[in-house]
Short mmCIF file of C-alpha atoms and ligand atoms in Angstrom, two decimals:
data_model
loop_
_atom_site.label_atom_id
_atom_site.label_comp_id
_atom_site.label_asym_id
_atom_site.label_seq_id
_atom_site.Cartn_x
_atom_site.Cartn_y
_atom_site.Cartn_z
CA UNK A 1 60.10 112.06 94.08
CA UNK A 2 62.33 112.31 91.44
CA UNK A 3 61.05 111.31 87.39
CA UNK A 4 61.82 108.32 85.25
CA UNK A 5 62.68 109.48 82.08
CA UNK A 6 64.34 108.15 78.73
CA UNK A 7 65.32 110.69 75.99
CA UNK A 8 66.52 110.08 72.79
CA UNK A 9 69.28 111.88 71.34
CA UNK A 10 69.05 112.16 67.53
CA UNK A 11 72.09 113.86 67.15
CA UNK A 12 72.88 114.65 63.47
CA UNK A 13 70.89 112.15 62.02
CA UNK A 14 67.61 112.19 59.58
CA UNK A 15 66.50 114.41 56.92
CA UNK A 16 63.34 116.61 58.33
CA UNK A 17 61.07 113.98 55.99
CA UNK A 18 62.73 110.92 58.25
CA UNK A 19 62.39 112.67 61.60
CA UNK A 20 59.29 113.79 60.79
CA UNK A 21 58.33 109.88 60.81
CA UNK A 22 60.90 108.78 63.10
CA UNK A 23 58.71 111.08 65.93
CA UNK A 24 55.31 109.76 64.38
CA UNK A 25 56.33 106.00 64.97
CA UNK A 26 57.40 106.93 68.38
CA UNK A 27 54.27 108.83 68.98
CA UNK A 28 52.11 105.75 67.51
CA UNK A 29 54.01 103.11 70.22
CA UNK A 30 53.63 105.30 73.12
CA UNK A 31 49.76 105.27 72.47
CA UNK A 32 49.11 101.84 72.39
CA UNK A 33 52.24 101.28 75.43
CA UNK A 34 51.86 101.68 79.35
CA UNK A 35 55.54 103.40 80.14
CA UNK A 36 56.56 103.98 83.70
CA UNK A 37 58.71 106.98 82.71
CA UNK A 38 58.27 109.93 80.65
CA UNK A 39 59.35 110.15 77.35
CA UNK A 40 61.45 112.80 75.29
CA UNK A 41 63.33 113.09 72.10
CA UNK A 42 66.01 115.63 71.37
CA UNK A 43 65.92 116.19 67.60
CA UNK A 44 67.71 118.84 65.20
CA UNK A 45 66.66 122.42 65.62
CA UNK A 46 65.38 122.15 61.94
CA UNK A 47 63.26 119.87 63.25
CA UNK A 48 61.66 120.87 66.26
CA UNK A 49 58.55 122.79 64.91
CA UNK A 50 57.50 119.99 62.58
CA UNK A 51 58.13 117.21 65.10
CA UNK A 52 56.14 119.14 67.96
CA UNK A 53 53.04 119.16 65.03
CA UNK A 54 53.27 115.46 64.83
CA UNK A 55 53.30 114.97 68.59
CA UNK A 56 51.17 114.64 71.69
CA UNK A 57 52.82 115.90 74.02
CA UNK A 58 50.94 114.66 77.03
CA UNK A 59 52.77 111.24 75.81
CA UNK A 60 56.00 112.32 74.25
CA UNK A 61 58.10 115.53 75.52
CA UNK A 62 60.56 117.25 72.92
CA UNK A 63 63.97 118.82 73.30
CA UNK A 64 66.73 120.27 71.24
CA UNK A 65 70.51 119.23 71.50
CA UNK A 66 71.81 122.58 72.36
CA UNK A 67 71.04 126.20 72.53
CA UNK A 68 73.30 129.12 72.30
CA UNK A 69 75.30 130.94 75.05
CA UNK A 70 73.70 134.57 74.24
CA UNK A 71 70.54 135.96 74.45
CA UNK A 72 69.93 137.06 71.08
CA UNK A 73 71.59 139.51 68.06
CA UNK A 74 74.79 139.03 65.88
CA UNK A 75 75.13 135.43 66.68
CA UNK A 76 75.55 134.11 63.04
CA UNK A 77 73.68 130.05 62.70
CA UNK A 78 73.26 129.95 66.43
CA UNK A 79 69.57 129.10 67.97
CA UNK A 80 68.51 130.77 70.98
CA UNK A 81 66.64 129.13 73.96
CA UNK A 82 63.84 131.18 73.36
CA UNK A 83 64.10 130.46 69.61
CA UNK A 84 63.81 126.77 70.96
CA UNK A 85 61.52 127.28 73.37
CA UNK A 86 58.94 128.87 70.48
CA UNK A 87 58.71 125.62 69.14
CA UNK A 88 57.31 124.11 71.64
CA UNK A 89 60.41 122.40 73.14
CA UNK A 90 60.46 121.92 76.52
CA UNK A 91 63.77 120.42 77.12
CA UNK A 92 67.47 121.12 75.76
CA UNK A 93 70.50 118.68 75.91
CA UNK A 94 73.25 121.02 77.18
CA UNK A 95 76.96 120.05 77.64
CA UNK A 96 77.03 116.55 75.71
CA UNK A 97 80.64 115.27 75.34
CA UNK A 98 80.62 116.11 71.49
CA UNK A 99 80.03 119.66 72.25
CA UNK A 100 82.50 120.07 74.77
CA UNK A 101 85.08 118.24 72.61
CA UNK A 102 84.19 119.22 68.96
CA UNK A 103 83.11 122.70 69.60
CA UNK A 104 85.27 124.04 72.69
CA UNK A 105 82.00 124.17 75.14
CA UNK A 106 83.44 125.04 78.81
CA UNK A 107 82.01 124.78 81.69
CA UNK A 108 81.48 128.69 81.63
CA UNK A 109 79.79 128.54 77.95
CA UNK A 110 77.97 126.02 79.96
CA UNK A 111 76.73 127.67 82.92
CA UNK A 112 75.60 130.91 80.44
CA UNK A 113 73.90 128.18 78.49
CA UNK A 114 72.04 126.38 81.95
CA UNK A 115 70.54 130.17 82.78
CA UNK A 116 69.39 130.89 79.52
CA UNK A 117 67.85 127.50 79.10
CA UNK A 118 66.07 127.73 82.50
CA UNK A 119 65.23 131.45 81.61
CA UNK A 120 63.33 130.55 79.06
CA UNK A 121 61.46 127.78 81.09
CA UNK A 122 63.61 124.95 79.42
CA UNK A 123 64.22 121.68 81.51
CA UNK A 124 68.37 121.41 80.45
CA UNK A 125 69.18 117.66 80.68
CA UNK A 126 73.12 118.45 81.25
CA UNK A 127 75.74 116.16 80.21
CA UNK A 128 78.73 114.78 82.38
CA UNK A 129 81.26 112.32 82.17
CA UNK A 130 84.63 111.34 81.68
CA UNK A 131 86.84 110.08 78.93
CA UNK A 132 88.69 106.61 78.95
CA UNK A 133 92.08 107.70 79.99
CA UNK A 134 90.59 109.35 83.13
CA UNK A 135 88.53 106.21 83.73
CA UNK A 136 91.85 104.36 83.23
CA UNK A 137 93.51 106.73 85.66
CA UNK A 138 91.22 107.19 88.52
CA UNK A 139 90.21 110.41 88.21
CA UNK A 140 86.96 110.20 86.99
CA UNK A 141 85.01 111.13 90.33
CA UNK A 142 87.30 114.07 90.34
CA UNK A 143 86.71 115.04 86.68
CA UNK A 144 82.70 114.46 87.14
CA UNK A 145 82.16 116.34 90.52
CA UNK A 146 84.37 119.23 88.58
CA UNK A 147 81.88 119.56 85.62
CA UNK A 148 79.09 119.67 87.76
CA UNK A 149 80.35 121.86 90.10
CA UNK A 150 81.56 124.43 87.42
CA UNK A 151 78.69 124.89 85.19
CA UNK A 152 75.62 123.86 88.04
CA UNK A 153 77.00 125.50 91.33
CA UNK A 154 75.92 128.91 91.36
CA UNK A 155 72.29 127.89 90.71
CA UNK A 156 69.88 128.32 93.62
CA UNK A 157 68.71 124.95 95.19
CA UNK A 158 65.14 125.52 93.15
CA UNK A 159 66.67 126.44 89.54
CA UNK A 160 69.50 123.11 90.61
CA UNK A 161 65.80 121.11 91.06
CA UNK A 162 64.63 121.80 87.57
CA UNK A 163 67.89 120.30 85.77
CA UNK A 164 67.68 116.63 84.86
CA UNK A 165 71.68 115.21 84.65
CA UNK A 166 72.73 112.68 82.34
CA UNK A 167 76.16 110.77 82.97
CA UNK A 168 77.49 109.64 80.06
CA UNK A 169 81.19 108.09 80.06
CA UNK A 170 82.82 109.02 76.73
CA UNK A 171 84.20 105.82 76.23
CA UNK A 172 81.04 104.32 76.19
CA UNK A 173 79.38 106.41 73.93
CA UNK A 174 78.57 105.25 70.27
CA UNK A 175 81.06 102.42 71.07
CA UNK A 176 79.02 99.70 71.88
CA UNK A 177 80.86 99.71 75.23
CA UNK A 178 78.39 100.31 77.69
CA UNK A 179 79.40 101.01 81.52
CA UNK A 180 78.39 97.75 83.67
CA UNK A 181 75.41 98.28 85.48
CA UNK A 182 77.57 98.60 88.83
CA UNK A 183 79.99 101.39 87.06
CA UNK A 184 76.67 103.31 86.52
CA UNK A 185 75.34 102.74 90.19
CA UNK A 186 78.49 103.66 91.69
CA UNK A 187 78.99 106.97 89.55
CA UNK A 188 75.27 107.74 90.21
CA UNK A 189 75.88 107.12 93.80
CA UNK A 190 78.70 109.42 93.89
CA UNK A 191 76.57 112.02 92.17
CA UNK A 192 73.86 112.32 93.88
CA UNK A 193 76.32 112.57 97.12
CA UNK A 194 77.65 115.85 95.33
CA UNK A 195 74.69 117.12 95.45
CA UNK A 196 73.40 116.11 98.47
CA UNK A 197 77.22 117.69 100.11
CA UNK A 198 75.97 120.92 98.60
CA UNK A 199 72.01 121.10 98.01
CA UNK A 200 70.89 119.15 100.93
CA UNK A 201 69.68 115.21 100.68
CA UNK A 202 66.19 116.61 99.13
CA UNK A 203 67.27 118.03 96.35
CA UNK A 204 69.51 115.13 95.40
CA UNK A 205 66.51 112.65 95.93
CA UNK A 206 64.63 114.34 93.68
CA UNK A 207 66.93 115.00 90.76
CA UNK A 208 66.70 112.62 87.67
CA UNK A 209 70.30 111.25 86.92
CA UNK A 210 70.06 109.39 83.30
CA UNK A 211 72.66 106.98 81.96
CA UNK A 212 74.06 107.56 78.69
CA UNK A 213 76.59 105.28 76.57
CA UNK A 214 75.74 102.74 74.32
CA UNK A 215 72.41 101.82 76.26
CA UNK A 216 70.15 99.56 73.98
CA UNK A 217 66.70 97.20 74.67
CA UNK A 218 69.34 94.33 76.02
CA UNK A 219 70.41 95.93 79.01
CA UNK A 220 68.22 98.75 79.52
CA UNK A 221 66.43 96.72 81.94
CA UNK A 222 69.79 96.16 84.13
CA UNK A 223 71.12 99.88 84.19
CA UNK A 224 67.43 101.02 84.79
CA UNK A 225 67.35 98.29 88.17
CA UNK A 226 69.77 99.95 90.12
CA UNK A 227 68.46 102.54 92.57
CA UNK A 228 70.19 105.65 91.25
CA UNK A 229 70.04 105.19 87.51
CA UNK A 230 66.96 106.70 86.83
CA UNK A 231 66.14 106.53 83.48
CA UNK A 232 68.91 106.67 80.06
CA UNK A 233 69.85 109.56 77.35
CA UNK A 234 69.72 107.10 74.05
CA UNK A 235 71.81 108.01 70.92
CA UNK A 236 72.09 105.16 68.15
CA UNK A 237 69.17 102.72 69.60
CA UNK A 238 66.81 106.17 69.85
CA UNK A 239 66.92 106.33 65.69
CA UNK A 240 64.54 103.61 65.35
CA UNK A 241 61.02 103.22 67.02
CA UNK A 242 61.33 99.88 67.62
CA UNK A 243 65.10 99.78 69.98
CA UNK A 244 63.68 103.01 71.42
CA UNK A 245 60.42 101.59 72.59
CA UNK A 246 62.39 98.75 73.57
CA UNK A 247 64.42 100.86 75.65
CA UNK A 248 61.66 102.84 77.04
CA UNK A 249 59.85 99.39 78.37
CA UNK A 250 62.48 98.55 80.20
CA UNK A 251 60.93 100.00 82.90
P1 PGA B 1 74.83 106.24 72.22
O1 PGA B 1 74.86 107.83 72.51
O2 PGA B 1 73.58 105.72 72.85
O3 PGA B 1 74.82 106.13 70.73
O4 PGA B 1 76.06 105.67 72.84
C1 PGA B 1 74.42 108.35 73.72
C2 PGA B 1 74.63 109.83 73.74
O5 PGA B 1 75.66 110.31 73.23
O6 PGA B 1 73.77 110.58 74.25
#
């Protein structure tokens, strides 16, 4: 059956010095804490090969927040999936709303991104969701199914079992907004139908669909209750050990 997992997403935030601690206090909670999910956190290429140092990972997994859309070669400040898989990464954030809006990522870029991730034995935790005029419009079913189906479709059912998804409605991200606990259900609910329509009921039992947005120790417990939320991608409450933890014992 399918995982329970919470991953933090650093984003750009901490010097290597603060990650470098940020990841140890982590690491410290998790030893003394009984979680009933597995653990991640997706922290600044710089800091990957430190971090995974400072970890164990039979307790705490480790991802990056993006990888590049080519193999290798005249690629000027991009990072690989094989660069991030030497680190000792084993999972990459691919597609977050930030990327697709701040740095033109399409669902093409995407897909190239998803094969070279899973290439390179990377678990990609793939970001979808809509903005709040599409919420406000209706369309966000539409615009969600669309994402999915144009980066994630052309995958064989076995490489579409090895992604983890993460919905994350832009309007709730960094906001302080957070979806209800029913908006998450019924967009969950709706995903995992997508896949079911195309993958079979199996595969969509078994794949890990994480809420994103604004999700914090107050009503972790809430979005993580309902059947198809299984588990949260954690921005602003994963930068300190003590709203992460609180987060990840929610379970
Ligand atoms: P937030 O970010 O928790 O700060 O809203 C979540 C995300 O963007 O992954």
């Amino acid at each position: 059956m399918r995982k329970n997992i919470v991953a933090g997403n650093w984003k750009m935030n901490t010097t290597l010095q603060e990650g470098i601690k940020l990841a140890e206090d982590v690491n410290e909670a998790l030893k003394t804490a009984t979680p009933k999910c597995d653990i991640v956190i997706c922290v600044p290429f710089t800091h990957l090969a430190s971090v995974n140092n400072v970890i164990d990972k039979n307790i705490l997994g480790l991802g990056a927040e993006n990888c590049a859309d080519h193999v290798k070669g005249a690629y000027t400040g991009e990072v690989s999936a094989a660069m991030v898989a030497s680190t000792g990464a084993t999972h990459v954030i691919l597609g977050h709303s930030e990327r697709r809006q701040y740095y033109g990522e399409t669902a093409e870029i995407l897909k190239e991104k998803v094969n070279l991730a899973l290439a390179n034995n990377l678990t990609p935790i793939f970001c979808i969701g809509e903005v709040l005029e599409q919420r406000e419009d209706g369309s966000y079913f539409d615009v969600v199914k669309a994402q999915i189906e144009g980066s994630l479709f052309e995958l064989s059912a076995e490489d579409f079992g090895k992604i983890v998804l993460a919905y994350e409605p832009v309007w709730a991200i960094g906001t302080g907004k957070t979806a209800t606990d029913d908006q998450a259900e019924e967009m969950h609910a709706f995903i995992r139908g997508v896949i079911a329509d195309k993958y079979g009921k199996e595969v969509a039992d078994n794949t890990s669909i994480l809420y994103g947005g604004s999700c914090k120790p107050s009503n972790a417990a809430a979005l993580f209750a309902k059947p198809n939320v299984d588990g949260g991608l954690i921005g602003g409450a994963a930068l300190e050990a003590e709203s992460f933890m609180g987060i990840v014992t929610a379970f």
